[in-house]
PDB file of C-alpha atoms and ligand atoms in Angstrom:
ATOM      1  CA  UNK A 220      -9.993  42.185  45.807  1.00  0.00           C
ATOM      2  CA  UNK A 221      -9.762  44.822  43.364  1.00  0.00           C
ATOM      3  CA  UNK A 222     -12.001  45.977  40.913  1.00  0.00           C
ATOM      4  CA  UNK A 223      -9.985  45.053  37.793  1.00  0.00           C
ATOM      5  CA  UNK A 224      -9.890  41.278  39.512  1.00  0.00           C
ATOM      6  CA  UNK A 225     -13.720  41.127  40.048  1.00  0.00           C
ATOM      7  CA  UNK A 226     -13.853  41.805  36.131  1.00  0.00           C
ATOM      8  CA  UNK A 227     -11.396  39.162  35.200  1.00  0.00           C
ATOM      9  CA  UNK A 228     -13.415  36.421  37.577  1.00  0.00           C
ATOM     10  CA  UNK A 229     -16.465  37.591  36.030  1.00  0.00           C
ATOM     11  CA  UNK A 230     -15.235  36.895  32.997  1.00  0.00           C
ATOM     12  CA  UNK A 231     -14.032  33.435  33.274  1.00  0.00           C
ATOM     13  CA  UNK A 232     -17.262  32.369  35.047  1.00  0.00           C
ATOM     14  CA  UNK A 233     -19.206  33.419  31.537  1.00  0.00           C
ATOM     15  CA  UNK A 234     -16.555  31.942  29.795  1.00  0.00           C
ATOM     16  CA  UNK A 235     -16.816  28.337  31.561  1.00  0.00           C
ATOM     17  CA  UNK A 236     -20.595  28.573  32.010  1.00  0.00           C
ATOM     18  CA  UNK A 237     -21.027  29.118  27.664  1.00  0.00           C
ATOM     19  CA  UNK A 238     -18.133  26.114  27.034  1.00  0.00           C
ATOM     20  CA  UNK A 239     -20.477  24.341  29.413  1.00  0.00           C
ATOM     21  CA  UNK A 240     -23.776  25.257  27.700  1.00  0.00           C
ATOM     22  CA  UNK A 241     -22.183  24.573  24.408  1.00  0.00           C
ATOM     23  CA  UNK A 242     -20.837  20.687  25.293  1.00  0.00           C
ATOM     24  CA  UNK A 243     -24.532  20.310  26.876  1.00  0.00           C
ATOM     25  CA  UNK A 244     -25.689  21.069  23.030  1.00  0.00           C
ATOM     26  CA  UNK A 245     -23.249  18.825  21.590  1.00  0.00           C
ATOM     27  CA  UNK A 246     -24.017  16.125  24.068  1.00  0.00           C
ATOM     28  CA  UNK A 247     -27.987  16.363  23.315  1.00  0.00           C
ATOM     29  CA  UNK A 248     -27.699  16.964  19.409  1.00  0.00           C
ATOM     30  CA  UNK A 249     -29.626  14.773  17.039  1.00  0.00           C
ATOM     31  CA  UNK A 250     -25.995  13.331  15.467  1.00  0.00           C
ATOM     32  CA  UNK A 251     -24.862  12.681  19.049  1.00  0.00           C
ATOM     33  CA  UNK A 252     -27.589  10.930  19.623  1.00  0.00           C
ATOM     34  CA  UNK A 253     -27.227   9.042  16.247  1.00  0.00           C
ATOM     35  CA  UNK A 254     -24.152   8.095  16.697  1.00  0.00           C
ATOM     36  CA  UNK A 255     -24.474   6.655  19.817  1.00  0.00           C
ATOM     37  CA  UNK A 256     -27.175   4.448  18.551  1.00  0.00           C
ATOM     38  CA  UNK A 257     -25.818   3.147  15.395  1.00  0.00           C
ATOM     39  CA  UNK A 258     -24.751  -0.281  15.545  1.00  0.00           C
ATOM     40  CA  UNK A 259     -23.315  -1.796  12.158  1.00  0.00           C
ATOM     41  CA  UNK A 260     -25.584  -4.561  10.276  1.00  0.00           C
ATOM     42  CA  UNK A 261     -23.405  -7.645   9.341  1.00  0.00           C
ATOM     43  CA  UNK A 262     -24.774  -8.745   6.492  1.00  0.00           C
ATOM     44  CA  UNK A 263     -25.560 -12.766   6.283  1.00  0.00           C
ATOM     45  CA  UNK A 264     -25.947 -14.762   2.985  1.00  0.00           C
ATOM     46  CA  UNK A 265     -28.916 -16.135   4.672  1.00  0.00           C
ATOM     47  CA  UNK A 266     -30.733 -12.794   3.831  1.00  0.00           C
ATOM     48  CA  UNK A 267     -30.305 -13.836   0.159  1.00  0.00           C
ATOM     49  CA  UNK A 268     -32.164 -15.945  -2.208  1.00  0.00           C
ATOM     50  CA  UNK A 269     -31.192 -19.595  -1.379  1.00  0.00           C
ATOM     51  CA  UNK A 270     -29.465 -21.693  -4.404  1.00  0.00           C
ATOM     52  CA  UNK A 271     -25.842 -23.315  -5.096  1.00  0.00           C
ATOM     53  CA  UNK A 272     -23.129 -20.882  -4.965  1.00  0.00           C
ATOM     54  CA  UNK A 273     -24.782 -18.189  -2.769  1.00  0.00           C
ATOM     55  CA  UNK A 274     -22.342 -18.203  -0.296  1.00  0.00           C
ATOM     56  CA  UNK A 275     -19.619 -18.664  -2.737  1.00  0.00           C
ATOM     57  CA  UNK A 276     -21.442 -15.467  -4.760  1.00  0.00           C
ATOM     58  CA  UNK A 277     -21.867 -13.783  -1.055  1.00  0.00           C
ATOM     59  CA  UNK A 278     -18.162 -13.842  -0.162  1.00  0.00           C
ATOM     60  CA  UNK A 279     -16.516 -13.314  -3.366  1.00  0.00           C
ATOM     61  CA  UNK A 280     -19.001 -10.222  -3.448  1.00  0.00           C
ATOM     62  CA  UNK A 281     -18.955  -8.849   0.007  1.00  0.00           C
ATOM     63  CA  UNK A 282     -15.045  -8.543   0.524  1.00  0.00           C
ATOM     64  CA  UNK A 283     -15.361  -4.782  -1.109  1.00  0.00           C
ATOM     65  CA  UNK A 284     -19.058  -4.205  -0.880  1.00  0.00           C
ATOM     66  CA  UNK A 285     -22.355  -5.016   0.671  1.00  0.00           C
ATOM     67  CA  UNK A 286     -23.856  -7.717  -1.516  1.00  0.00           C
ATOM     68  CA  UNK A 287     -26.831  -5.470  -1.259  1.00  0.00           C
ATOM     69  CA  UNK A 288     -25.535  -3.725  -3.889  1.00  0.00           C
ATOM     70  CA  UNK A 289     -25.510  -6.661  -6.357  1.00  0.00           C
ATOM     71  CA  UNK A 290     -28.851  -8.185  -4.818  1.00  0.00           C
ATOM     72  CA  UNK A 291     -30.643  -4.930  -6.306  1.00  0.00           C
ATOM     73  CA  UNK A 292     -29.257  -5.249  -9.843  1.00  0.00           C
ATOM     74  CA  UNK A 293     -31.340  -7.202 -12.339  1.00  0.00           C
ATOM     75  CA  UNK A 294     -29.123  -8.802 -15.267  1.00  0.00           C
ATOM     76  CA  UNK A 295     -28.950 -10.750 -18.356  1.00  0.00           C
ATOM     77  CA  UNK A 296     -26.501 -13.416 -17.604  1.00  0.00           C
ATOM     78  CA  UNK A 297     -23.867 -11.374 -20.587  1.00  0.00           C
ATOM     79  CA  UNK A 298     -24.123  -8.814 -17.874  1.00  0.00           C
ATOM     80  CA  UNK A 299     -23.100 -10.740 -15.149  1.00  0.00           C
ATOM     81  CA  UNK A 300     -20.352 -12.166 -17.325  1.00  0.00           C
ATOM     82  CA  UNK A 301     -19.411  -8.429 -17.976  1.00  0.00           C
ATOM     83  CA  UNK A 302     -19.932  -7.390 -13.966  1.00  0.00           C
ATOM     84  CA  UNK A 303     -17.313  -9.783 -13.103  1.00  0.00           C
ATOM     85  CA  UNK A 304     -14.404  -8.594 -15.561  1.00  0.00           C
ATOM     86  CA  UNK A 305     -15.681  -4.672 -14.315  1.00  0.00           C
ATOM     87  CA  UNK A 306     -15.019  -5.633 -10.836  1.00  0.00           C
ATOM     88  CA  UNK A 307     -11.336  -7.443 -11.787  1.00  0.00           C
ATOM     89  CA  UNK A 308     -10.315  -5.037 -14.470  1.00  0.00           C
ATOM     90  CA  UNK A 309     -11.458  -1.827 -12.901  1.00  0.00           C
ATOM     91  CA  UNK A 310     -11.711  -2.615  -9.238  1.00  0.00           C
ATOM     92  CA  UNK A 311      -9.222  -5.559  -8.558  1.00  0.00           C
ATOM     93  CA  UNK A 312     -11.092  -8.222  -7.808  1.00  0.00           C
ATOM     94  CA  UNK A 313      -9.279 -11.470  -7.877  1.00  0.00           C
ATOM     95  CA  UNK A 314      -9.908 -12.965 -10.986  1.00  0.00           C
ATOM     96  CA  UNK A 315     -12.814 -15.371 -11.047  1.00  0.00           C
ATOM     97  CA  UNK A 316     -12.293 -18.452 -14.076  1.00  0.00           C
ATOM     98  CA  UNK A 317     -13.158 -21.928 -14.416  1.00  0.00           C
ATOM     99  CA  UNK A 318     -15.581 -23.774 -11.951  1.00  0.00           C
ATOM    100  CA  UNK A 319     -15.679 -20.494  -9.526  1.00  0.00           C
ATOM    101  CA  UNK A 320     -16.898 -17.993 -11.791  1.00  0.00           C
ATOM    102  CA  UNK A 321     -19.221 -20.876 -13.394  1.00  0.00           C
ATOM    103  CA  UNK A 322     -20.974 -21.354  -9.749  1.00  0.00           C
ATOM    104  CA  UNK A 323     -21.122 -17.799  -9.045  1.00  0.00           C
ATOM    105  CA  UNK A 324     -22.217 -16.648 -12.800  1.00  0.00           C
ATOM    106  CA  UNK A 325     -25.192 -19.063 -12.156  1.00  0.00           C
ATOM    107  CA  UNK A 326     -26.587 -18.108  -9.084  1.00  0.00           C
ATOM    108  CA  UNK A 327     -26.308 -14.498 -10.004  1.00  0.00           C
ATOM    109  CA  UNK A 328     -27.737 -15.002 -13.493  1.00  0.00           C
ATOM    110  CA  UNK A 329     -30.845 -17.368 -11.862  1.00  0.00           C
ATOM    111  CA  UNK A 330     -31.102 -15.040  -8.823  1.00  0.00           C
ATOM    112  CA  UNK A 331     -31.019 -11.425 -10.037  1.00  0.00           C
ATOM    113  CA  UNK A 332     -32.146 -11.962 -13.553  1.00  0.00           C
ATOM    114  CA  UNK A 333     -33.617  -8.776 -15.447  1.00  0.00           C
ATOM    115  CA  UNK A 334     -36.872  -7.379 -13.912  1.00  0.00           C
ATOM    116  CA  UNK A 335     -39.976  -8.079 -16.276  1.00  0.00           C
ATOM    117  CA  UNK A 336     -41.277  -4.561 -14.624  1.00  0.00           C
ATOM    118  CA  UNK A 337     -39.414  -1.644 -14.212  1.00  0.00           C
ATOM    119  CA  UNK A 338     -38.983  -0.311 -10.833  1.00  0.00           C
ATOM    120  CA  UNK A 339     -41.100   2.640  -9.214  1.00  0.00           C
ATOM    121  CA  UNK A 340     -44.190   4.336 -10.594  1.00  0.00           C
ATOM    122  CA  UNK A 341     -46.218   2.649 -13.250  1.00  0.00           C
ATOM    123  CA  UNK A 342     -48.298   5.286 -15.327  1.00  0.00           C
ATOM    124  CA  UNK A 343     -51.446   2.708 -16.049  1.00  0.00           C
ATOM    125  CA  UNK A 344     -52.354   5.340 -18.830  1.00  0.00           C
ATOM    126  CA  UNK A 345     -49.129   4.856 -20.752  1.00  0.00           C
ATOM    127  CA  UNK A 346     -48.780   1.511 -22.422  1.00  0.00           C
ATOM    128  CA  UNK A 347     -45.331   0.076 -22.280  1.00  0.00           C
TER     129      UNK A 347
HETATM  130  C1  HEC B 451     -12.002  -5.732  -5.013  1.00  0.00           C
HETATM  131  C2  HEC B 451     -13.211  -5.099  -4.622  1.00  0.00           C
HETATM  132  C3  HEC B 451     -14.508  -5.573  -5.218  1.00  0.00           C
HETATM  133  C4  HEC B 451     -15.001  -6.857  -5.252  1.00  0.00           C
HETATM  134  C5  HEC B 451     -14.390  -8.126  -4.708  1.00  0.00           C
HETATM  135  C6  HEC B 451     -16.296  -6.766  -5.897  1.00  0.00           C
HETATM  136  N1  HEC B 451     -16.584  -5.467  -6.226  1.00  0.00           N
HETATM  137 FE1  HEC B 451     -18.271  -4.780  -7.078  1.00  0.00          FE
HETATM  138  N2  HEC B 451     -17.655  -2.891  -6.858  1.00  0.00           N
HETATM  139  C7  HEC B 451     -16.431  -2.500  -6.334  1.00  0.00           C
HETATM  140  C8  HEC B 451     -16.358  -1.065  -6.314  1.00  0.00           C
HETATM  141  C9  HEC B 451     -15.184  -0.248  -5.800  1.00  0.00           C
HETATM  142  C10 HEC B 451     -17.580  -0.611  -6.825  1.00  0.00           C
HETATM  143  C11 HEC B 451     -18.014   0.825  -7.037  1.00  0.00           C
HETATM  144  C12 HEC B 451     -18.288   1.460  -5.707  1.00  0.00           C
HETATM  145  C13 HEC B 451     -19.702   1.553  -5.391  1.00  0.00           C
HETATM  146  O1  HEC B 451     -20.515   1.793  -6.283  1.00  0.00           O
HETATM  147  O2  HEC B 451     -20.020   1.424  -4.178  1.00  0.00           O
HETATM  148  C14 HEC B 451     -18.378  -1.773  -7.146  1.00  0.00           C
HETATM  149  C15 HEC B 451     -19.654  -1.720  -7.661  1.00  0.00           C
HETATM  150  C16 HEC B 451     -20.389  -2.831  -8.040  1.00  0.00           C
HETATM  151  C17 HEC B 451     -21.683  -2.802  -8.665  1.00  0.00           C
HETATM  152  C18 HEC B 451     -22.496  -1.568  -8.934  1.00  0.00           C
HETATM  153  C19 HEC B 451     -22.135  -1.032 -10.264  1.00  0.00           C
HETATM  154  C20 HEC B 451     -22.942   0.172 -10.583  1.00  0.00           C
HETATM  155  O3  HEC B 451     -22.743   0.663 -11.705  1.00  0.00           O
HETATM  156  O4  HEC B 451     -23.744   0.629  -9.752  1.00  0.00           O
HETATM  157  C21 HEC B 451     -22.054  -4.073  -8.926  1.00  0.00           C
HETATM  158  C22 HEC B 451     -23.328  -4.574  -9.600  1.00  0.00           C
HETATM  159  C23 HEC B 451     -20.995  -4.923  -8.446  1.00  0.00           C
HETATM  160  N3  HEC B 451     -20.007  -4.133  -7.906  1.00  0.00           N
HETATM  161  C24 HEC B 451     -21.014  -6.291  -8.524  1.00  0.00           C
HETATM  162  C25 HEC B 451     -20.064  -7.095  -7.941  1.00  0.00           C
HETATM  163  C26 HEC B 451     -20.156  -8.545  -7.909  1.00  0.00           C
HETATM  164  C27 HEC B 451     -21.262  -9.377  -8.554  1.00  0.00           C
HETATM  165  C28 HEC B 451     -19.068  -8.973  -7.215  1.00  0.00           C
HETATM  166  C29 HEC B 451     -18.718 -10.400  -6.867  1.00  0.00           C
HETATM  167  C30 HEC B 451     -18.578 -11.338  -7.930  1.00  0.00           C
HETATM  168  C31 HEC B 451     -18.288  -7.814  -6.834  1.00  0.00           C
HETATM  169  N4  HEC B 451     -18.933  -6.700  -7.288  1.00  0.00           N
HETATM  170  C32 HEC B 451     -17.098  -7.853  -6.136  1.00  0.00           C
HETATM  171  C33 HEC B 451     -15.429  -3.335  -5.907  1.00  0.00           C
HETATM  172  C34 HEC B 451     -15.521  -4.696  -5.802  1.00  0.00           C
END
């Protein structure tokens, strides 16, 4: 074996042992890990309030988003009304009319009406 050969294997063993190192890295990296131990929550209507139209309100809801995102939203039943021709005009929700959007108008209006209190810190020192 010549010298310039020597080199060249020399070289190919660093090469190798640093590809190796840096899949070890990837392998043991925080977002690896992550990833490997997400699994996806299905959401259930049975996590929401309970009341006539919830799953009707659920499913309508949930084909575009989780329904999380309307549980969180406190509304005067106008807004609701409003919500619902946002999410067909702008969005493309089917169209919800007659006994439909009357069900699911109700349970969102009773369910997620407008909080009393807003959300987060309350200064006691400041009167509303
Ligand atoms: C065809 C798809 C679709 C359907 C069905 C749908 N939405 Fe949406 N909705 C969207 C999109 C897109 C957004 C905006 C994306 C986001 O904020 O994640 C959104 C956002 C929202 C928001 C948040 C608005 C904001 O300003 O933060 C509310 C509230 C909402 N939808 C309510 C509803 C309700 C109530 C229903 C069921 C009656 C519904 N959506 C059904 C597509 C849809």
């Amino acid at each position: 074996m010549n010298v310039q050969m020597t080199r060249r294997t020399a070289f190919a063993v660093r090469c190798i042992f640093s590809i190796s190192l840096l899949f070890a890295a990837c392998a043991l990296s925080p977002v690896a890990q992550a990833q490997q131990q997400f699994t996806p929550q299905p959401e259930d209507p049975e996590e929401f309030p309970d009341g006539p139209g919830r799953d009707d309100a659920f499913y309508a809801c949930s084909a575009c988003h989780s329904f999380k995102l309307v549980a969180r939203q406190g509304f005067s039943r106008e807004r609701w009304d409003e919500t619902l021709d946002l999410m067909n005009e702008r969005h493309g929700m089917a169209k919800l009319e007659g006994k439909d959007r009357e069900l699911i108008l109700n349970y969102l209006a009773k369910t997620f009406p407008p909080r009393t209190q807003p959300r987060g810190f309350q200064n006691p020192f400041v009167k509303q």
